[in-house]
CSV table of C-alpha atoms in Angstrom, one decimal:
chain,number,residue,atom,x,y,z
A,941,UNK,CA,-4.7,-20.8,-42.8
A,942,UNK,CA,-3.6,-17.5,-41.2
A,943,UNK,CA,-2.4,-17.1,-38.0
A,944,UNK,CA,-5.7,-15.1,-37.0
A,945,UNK,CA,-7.4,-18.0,-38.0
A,946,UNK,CA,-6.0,-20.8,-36.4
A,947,UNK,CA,-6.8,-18.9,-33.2
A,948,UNK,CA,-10.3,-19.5,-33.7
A,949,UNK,CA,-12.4,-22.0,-32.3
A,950,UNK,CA,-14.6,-23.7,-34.8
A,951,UNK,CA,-17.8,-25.8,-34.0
A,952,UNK,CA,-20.5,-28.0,-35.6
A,953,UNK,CA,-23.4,-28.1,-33.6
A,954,UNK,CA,-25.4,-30.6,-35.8
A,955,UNK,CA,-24.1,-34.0,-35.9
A,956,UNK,CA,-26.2,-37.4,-35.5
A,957,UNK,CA,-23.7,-40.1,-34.6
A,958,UNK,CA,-24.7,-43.6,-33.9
A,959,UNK,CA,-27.5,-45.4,-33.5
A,960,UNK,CA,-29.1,-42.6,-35.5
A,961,UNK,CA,-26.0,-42.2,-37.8
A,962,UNK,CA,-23.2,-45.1,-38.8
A,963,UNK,CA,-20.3,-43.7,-36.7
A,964,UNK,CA,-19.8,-43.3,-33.0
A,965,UNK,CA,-19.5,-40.3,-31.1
A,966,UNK,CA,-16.1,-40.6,-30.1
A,967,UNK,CA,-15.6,-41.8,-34.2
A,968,UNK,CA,-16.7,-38.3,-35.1
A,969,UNK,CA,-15.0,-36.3,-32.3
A,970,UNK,CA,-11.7,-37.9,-33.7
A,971,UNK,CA,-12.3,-36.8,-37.5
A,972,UNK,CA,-13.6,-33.8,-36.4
A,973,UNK,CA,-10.4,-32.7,-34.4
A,974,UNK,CA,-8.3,-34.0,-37.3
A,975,UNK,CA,-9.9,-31.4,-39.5
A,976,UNK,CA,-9.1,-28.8,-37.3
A,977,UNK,CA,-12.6,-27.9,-35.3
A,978,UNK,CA,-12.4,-27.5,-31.8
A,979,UNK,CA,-16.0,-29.2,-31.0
A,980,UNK,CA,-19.3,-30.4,-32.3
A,981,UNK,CA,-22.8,-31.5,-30.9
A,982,UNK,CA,-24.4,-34.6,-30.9
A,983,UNK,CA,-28.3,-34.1,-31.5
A,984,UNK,CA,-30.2,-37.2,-31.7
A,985,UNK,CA,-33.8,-36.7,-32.9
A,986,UNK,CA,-35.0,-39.1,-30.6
A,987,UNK,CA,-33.8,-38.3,-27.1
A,988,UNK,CA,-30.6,-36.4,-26.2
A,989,UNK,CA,-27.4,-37.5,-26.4
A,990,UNK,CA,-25.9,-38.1,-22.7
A,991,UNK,CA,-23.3,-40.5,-23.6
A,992,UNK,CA,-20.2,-41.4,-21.9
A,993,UNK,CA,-17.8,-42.6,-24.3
A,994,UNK,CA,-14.1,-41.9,-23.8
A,995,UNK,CA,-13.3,-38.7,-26.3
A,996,UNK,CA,-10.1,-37.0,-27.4
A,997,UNK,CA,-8.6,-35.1,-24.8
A,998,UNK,CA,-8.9,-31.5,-25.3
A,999,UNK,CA,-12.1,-32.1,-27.9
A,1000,UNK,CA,-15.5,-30.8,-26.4
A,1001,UNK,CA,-18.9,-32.9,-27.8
A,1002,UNK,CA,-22.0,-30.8,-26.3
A,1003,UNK,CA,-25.0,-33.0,-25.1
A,1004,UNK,CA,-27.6,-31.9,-28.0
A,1005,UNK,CA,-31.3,-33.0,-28.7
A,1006,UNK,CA,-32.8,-32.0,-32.2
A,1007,UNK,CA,-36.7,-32.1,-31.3
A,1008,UNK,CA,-39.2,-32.6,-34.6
A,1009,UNK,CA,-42.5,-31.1,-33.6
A,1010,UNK,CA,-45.8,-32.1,-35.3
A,1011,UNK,CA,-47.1,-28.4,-34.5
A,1012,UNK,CA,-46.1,-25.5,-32.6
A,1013,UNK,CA,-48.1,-26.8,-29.2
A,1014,UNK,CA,-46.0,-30.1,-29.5
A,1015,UNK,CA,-42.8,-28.0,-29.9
A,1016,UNK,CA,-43.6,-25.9,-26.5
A,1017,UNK,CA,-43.7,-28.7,-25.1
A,1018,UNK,CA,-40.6,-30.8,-26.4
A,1019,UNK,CA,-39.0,-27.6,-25.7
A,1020,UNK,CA,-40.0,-27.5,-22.1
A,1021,UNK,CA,-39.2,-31.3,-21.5
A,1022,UNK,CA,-35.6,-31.3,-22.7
A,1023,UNK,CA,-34.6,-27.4,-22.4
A,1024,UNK,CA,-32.9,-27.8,-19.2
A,1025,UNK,CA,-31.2,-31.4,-19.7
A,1026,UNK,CA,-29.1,-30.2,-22.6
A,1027,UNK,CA,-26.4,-27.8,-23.7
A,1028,UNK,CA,-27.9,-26.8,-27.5
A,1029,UNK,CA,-31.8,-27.8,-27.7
A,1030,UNK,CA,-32.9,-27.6,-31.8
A,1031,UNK,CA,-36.0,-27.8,-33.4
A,1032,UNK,CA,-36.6,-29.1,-36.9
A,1033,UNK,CA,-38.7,-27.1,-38.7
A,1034,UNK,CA,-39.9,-26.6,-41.7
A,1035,UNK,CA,-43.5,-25.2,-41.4
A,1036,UNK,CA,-43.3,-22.1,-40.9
A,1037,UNK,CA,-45.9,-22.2,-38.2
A,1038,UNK,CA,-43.5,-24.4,-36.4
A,1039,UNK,CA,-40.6,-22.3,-37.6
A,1040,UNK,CA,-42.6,-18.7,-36.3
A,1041,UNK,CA,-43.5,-20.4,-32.7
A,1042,UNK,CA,-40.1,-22.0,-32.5
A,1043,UNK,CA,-38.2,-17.8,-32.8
A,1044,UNK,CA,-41.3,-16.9,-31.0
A,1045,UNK,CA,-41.3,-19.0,-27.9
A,1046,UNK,CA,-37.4,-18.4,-27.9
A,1047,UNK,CA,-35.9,-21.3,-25.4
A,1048,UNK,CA,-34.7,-23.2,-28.3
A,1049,UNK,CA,-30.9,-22.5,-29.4
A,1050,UNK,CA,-31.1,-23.6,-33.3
A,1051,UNK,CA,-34.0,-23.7,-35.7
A,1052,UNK,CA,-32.9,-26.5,-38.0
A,1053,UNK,CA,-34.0,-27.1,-41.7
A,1054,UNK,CA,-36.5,-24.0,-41.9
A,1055,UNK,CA,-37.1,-25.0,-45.3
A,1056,UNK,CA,-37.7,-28.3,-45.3
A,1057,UNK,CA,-40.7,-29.9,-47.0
A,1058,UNK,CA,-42.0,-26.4,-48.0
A,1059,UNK,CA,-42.5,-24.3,-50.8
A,1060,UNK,CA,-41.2,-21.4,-49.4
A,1061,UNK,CA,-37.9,-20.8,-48.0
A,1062,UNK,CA,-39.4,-21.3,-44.5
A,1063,UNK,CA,-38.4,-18.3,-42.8
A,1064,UNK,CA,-39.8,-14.4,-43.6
A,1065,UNK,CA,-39.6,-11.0,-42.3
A,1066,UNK,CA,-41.5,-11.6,-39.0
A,1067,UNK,CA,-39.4,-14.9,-38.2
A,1068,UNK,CA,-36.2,-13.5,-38.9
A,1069,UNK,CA,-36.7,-10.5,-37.0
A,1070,UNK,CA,-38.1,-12.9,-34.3
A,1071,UNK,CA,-34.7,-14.7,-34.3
A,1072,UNK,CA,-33.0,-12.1,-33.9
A,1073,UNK,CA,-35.0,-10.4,-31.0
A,1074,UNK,CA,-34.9,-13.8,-29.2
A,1075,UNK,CA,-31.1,-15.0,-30.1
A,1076,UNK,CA,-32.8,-18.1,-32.3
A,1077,UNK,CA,-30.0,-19.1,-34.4
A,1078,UNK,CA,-31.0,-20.0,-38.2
A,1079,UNK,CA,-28.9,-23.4,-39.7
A,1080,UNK,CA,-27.7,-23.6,-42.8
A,1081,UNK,CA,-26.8,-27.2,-42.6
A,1082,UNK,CA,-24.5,-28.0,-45.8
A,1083,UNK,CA,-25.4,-31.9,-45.6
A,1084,UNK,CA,-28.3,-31.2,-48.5
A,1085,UNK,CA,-25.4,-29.4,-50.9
A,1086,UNK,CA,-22.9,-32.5,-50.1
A,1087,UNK,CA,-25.1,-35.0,-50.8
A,1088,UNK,CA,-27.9,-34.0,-53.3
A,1089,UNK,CA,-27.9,-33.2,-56.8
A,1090,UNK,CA,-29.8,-31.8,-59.4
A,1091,UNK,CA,-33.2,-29.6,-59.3
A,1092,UNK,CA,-33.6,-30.6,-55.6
A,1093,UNK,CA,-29.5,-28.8,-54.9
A,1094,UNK,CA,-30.5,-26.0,-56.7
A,1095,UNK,CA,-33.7,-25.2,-55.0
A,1096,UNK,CA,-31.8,-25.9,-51.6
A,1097,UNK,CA,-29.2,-23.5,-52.7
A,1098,UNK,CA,-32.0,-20.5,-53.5
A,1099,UNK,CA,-33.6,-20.9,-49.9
A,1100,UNK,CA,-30.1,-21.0,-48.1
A,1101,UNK,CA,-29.9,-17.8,-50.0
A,1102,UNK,CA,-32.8,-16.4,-49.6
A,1103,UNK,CA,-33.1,-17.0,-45.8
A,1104,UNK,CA,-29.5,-15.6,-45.3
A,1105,UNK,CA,-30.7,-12.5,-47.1
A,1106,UNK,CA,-33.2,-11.7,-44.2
A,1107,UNK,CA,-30.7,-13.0,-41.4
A,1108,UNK,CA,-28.4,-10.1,-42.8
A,1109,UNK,CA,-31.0,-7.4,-43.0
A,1110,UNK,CA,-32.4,-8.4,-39.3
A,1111,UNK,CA,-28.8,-9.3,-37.6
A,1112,UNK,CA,-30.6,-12.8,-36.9
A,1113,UNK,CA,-27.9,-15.2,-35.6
A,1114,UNK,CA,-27.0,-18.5,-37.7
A,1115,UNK,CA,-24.8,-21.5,-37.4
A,1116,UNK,CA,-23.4,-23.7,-40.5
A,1117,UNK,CA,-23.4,-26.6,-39.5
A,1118,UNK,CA,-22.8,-30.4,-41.5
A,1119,UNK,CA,-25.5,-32.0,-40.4
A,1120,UNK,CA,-23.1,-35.2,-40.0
A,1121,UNK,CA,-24.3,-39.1,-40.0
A,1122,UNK,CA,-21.5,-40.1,-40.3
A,1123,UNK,CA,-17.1,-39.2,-39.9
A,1124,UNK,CA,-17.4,-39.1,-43.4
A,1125,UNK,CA,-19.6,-36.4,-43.6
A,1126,UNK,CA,-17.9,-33.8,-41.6
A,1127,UNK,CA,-16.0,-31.1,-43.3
A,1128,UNK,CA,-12.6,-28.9,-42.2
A,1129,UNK,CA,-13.4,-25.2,-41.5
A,1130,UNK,CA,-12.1,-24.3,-45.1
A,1131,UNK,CA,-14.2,-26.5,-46.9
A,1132,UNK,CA,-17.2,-25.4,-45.1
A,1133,UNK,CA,-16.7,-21.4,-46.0
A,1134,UNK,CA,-16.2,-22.2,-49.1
A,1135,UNK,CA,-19.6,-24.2,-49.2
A,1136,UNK,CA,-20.9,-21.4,-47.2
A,1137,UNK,CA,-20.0,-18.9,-50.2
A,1138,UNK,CA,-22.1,-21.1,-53.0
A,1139,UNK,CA,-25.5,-19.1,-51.0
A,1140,UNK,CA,-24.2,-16.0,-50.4
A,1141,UNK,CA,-22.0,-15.7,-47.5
A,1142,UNK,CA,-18.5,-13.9,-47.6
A,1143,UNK,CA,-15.7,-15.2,-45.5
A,1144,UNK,CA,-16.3,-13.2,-43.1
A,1145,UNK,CA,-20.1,-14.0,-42.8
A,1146,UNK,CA,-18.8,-17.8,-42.9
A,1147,UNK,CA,-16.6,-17.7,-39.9
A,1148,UNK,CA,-18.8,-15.9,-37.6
A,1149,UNK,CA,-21.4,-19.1,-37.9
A,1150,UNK,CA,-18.7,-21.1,-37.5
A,1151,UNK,CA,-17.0,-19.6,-34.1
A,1152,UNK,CA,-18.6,-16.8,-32.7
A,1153,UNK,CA,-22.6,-17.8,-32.8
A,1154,UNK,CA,-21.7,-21.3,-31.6
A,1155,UNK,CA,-19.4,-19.8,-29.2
A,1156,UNK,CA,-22.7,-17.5,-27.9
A,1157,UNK,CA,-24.8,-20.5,-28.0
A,1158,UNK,CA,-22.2,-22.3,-25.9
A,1159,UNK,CA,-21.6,-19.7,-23.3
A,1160,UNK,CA,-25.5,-19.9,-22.5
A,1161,UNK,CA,-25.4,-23.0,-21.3
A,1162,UNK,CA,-22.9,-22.6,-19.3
A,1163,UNK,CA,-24.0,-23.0,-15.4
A,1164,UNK,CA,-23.2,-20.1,-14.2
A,1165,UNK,CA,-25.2,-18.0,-17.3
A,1166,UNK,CA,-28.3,-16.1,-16.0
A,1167,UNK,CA,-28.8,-13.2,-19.2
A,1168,UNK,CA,-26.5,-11.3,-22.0
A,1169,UNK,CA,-24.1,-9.3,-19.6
A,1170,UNK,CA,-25.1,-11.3,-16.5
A,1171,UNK,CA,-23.2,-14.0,-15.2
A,1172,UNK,CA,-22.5,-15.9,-11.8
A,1173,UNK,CA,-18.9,-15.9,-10.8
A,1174,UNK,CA,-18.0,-18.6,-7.9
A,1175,UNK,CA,-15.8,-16.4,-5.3
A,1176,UNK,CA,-12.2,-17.5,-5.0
A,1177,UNK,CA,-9.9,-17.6,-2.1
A,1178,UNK,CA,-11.1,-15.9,1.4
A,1179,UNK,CA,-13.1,-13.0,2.7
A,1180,UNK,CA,-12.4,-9.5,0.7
């Protein structure tokens, strides 16, 4: 890895450790800083993760929830009951009235799975330009192309693409993410621009949803965050 490289600070903000996957938090944060990434999130489905396990020192795990809305009222108001008790609030969508209210409303962080259980890619020219008017990161979570094969990969593959396509032509942000349930399922930067490539991403592409969209995502939630070019400083030392 160059030199350039290994000053970046890679994250995968879509895991599900245990009980929702088979490996504990502090499992996953260990794999995941032996393959080289600097920090991932832990996003239940169920309620958000506020865990207090002991970690590896110098290894950041964000508190995540990963709501899954019936419709768009009952994403409002997931979105309103967990936006300000964690660091990256997803929604699962996959109907793209879900996905359309989730860019639209704009509190979430990530809209995971935009294709999911549709027969479209999920996401269009008015969501994607949504997303990127109101900073709504688009996942491309690379669990699908790990773990399924056949017709199911392929059509996977075609909507990644696609949706990536638009998020291009709009300047939408995106994460790649591994969508985790276990330490096994995590991936080392390299493999997952490499993955990335497969739907049309170039390196470049690849390591910006890596780094510098989670980094965005990350600074946001950051206390002293009020608005893009706006932030609280604490004042240090006496009076000027």
């Amino acid at each position: 890895m160059p030199a350039s490289e290994q000053e970046l600070h890679y994250y995968d903000l879509n895991t599900h450790p245990y009980p929702e996957g088979s490996s504990s938090v502090s499992r996953m944060a260990l794999e995941a800083g032996k393959l080289g990434l600097s920090g991932i999130c832990a996003s239940p489905h169920h309620d958000f993760y506020n865990a207090k396990e002991p970690l590896p020192k110098g290894f950041r795990v964000l508190r995540g929830v990963e709501v899954v809305p019936a419709n768009a009222n009952e994403m409002r108001r997931l979105v309103e009951k967990y936006r300000n008790r964690v660091e990256v609030l997803a929604v699962h969508g996959g109907d793209e009235a879900i996905n359309r209210a989730a860019c639209e409303d704009g509190r979430a962080d990530v809209l995971t799975h935009p294709h999911d259980g549709g027969k479209t890619s999920g996401i269009n020219h008015i969501i994607a330009r949504l997303a990127a008017d109101k900073q709504v990161a688009i996942e491309f979570s690379l669990n699908p192309i790990i773990h399924i094969r056949g017709g199911t990969r392929v059509r996977t593959l075609s909507s990644y693409r696609a949706n990536f396509a638009l998020v291009r032509k709009y300047g939408a942000p995106y994460v790649i993410t591994s969508g985790a349930m276990s330490h096994y399922d995590l991936r080392d930067a390299r493999s997952m621009i490499a993955m990335a490539r497969l739907f049309g991403l170039n390196e470049a592409e690849a390591i910006k949803g890596l780094t510098y969209y989670p980094e965005q995502i990350i600074r946001r939630s950051s206390a002293g965050y009020v608005m893009d070019g706006v932030e609280i400083v604490e004042k240090q030392g006496g009076d000027e």
